[in-house]
mmCIF file of C-alpha atoms and ligand atoms in Angstrom:
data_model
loop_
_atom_site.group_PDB
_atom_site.id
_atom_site.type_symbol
_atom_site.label_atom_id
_atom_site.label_comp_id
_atom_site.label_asym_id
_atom_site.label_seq_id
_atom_site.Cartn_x
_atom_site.Cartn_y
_atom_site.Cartn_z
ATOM 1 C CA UNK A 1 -34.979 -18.273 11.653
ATOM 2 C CA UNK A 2 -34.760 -14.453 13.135
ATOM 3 C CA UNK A 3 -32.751 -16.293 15.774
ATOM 4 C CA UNK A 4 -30.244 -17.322 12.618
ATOM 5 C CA UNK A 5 -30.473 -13.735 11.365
ATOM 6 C CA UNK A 6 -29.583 -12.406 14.556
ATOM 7 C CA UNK A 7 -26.487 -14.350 15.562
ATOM 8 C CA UNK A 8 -24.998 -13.581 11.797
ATOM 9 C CA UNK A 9 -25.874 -9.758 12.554
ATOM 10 C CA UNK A 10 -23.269 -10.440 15.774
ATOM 11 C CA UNK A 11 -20.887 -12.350 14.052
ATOM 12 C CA UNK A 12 -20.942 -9.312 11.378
ATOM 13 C CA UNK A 13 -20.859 -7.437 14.427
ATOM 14 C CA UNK A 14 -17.542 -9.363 16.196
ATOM 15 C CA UNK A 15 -15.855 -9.249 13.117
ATOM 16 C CA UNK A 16 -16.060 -5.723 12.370
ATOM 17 C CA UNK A 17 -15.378 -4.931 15.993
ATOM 18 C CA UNK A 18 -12.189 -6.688 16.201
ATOM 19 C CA UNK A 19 -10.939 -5.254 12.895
ATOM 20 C CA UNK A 20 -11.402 -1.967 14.659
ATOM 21 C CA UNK A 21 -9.217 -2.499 17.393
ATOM 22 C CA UNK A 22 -6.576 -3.978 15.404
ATOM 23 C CA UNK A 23 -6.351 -0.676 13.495
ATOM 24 C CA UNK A 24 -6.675 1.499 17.218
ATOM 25 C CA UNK A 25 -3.584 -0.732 18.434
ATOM 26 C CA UNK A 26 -1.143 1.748 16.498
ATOM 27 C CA UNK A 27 0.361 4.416 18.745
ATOM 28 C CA UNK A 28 1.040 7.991 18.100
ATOM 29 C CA UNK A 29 4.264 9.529 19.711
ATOM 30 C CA UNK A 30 5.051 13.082 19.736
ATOM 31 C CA UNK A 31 8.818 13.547 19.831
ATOM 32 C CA UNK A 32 9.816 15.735 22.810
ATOM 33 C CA UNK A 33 6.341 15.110 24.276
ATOM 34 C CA UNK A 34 5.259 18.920 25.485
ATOM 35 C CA UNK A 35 8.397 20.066 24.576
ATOM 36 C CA UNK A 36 7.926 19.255 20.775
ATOM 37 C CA UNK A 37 10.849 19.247 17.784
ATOM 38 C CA UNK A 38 13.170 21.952 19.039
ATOM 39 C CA UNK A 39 16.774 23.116 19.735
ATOM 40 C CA UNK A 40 15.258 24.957 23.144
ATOM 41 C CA UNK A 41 15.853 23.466 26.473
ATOM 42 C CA UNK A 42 18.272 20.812 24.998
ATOM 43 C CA UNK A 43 15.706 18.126 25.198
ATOM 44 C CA UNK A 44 17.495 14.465 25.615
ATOM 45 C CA UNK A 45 15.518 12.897 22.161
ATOM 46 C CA UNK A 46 18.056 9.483 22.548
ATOM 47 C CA UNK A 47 16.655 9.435 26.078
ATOM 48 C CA UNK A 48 12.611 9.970 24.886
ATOM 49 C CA UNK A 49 13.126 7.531 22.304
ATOM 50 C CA UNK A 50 14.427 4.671 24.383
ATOM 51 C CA UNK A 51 12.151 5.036 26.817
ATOM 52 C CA UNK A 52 9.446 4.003 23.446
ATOM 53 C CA UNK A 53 8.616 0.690 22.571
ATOM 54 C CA UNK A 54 7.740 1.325 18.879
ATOM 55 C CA UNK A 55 5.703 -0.997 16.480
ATOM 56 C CA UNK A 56 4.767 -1.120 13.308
ATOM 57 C CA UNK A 57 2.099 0.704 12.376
ATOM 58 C CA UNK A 58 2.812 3.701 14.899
ATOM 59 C CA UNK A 59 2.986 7.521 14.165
ATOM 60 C CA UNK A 60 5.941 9.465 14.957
ATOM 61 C CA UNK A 61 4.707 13.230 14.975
ATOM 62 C CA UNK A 62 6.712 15.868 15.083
ATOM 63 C CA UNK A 63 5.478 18.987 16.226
ATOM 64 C CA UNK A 64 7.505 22.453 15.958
ATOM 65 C CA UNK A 65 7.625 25.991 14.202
ATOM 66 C CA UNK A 66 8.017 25.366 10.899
ATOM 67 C CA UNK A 67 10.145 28.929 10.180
ATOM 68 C CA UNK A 68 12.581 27.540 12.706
ATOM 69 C CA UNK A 69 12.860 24.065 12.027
ATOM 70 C CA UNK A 70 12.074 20.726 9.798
ATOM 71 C CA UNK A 71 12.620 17.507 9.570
ATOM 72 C CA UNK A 72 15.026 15.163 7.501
ATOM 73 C CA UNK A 73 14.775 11.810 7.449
ATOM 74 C CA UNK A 74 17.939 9.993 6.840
ATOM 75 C CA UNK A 75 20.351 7.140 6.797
ATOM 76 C CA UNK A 76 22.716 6.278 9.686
ATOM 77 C CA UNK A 77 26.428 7.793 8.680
ATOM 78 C CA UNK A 78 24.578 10.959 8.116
ATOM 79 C CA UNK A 79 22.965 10.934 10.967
ATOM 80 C CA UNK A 80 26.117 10.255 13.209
ATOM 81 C CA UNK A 81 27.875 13.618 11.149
ATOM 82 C CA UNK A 82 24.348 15.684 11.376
ATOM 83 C CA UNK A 83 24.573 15.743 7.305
ATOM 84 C CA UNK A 84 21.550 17.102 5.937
ATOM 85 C CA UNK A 85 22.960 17.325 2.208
ATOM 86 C CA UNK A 86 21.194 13.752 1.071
ATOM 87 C CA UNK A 87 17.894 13.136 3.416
ATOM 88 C CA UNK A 88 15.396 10.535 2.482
ATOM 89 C CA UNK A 89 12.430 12.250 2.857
ATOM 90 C CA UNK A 90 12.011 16.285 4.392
ATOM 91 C CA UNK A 91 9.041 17.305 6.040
ATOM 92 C CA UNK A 92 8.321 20.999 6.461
ATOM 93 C CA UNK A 93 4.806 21.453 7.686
ATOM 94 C CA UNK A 94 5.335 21.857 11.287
ATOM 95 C CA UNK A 95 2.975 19.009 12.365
ATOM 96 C CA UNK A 96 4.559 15.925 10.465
ATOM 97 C CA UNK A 97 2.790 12.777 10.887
ATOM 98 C CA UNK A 98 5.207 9.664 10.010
ATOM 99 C CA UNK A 99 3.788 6.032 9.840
ATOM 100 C CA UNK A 100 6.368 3.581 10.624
ATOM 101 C CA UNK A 101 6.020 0.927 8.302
ATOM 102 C CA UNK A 102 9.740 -1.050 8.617
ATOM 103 C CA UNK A 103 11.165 -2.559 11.431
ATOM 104 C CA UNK A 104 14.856 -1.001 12.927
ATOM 105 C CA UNK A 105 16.391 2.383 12.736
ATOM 106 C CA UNK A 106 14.925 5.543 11.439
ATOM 107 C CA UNK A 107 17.006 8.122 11.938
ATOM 108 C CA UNK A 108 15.383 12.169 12.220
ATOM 109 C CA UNK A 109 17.030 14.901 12.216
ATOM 110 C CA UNK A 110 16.584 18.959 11.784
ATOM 111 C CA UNK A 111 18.311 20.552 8.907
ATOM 112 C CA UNK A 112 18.193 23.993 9.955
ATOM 113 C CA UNK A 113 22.351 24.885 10.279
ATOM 114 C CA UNK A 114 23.491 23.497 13.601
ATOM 115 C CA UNK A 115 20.401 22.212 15.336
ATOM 116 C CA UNK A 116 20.881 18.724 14.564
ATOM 117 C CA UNK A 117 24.706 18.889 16.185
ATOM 118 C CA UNK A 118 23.040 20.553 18.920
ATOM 119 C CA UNK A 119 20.720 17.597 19.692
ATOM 120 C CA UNK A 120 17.758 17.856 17.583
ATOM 121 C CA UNK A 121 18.192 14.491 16.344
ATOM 122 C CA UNK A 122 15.828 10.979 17.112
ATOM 123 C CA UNK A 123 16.902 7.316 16.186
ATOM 124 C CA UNK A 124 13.565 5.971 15.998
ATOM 125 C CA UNK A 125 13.856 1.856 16.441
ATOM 126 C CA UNK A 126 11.359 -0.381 15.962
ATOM 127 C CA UNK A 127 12.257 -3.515 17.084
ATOM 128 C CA UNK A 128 11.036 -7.091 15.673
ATOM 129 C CA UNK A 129 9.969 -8.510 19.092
ATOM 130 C CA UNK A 130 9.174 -5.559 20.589
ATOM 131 C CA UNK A 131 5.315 -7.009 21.387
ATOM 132 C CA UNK A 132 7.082 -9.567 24.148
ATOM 133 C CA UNK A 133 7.731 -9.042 27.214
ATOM 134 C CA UNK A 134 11.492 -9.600 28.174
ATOM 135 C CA UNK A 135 12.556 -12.823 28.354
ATOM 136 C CA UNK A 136 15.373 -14.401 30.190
ATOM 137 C CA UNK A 137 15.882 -16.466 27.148
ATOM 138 C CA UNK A 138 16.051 -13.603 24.820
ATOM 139 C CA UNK A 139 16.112 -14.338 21.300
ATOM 140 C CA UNK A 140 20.010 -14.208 19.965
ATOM 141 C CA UNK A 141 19.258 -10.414 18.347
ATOM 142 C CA UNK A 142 19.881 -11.023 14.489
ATOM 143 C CA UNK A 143 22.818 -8.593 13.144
ATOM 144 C CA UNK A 144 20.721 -6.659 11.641
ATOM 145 C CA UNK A 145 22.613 -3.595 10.260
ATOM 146 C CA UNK A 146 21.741 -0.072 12.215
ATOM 147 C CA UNK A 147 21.294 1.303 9.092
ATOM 148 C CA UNK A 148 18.688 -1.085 7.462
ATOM 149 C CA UNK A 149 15.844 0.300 6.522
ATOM 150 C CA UNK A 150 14.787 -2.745 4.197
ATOM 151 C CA UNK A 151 11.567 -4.560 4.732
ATOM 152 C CA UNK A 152 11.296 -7.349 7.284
ATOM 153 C CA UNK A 153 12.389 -11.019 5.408
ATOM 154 C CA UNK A 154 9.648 -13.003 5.952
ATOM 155 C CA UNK A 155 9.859 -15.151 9.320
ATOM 156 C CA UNK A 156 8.354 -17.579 11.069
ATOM 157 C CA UNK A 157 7.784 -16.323 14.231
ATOM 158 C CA UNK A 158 7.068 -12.410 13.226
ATOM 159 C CA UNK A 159 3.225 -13.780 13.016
ATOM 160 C CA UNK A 160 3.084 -14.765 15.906
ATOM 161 C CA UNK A 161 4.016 -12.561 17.523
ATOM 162 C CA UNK A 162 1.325 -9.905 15.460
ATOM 163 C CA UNK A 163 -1.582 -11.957 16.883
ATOM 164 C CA UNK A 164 -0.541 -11.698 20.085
ATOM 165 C CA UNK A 165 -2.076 -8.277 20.803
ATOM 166 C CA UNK A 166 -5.447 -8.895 18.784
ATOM 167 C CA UNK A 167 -5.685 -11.706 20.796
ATOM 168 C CA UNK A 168 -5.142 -10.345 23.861
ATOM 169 C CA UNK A 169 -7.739 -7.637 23.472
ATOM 170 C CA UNK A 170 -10.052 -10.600 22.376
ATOM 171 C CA UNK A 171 -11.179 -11.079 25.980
ATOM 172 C CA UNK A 172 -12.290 -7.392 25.730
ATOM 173 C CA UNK A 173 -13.840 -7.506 22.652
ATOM 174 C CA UNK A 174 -16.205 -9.919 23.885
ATOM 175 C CA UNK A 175 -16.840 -8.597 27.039
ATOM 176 C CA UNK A 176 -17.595 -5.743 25.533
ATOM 177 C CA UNK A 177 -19.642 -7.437 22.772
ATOM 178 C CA UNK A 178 -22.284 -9.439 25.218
ATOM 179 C CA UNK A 179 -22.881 -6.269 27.051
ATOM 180 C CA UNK A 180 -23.745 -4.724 23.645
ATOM 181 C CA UNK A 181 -25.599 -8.120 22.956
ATOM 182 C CA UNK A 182 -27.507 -7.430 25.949
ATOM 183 C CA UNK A 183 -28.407 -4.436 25.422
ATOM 184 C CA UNK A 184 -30.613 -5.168 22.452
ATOM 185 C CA UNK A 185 -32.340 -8.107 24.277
HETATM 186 CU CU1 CU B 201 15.757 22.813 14.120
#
């Protein structure tokens, strides 16, 4: 009977655990990396952000002085002209934390005069099978529209490919679990 109580106490425990690293799997990014949000040193941002594999669930922060600079989020023709008339969303803090919750393009830039034609711009794309490795059999990429910022249709596969991570990290979790498991014995 304590035996019974004790393996339900480690399911609890499993369960719990692997919830937790499903949340840790999001990544943060910090555009510009040291360099931050900035007009200074004309930092390459299209470069930074295609070096990225984004996913949902990430956090795009951007870090800079807020008395010099901010950030617009917008859609993609203003973004190509650096028009800062119509953003989405502005964030003024100085230490903006975004949570990407969409899959494809979202477009950043600074709305201070002349910074964003100057580079301070970021096309952040999260694409839909970003979790796989590169295949030579690559999925015909849907047309999706740069500018779409609409949430994902439902699909088939897009499951699948969201358990492959968790499940990945299962091996771990139960690694880690029996030493745990040990440890009380
Ligand atoms: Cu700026």
């Amino acid at each position: 009977m304590a035996l019974a109580v004790e393996m339900r106490a480690m399911v609890v425990f499993l369960v719990m655990y692997i919830s937790f690293l499903r949340v840790s799997i999001a990544a943060v990014y910090k555009v510009g990396d040291s360099t931050g949000w900035t007009t200074i040193g004309n930092f390459d941002y299209k470069n930074w952000s295609a070096t990225k594999t984004f996913q949902l669930g990430d956090i795009i922060r951007f870090e800079y002085n807020p008395q010099f600079h901010n950030v617009m989020q917008v859609k993609h023709p203003e973004f190509q002209s650096c028009n800062a008339s119509s953003p989405i969303a502005t964030h003024t803090t100085g230490n903006d934390s975004i949570t990407i919750t969409a899959h494809g393009h979202h477009f950043f830039l600074c709305g201070v005069p002349g910074h964003c034609q100057s580079g301070q711009k970021v096309d952040i794309n999260v694409r839909r099978a970003s979790s796989l490795p590169p295949s030579p059999s690559a999925l015909p990429s849907p047309s999706i529209p740069a500018a779409s910022v609409s949430p994902p249709s439902p699909s088939g596969t897009a499951p699948l490919y969201a358990l492959n991570r968790p499940l990945a990290k299962l091996g771990l979790s139960i690694a880690v679990f029996a030493a745990f498991a040990c440890g009380f014995a």
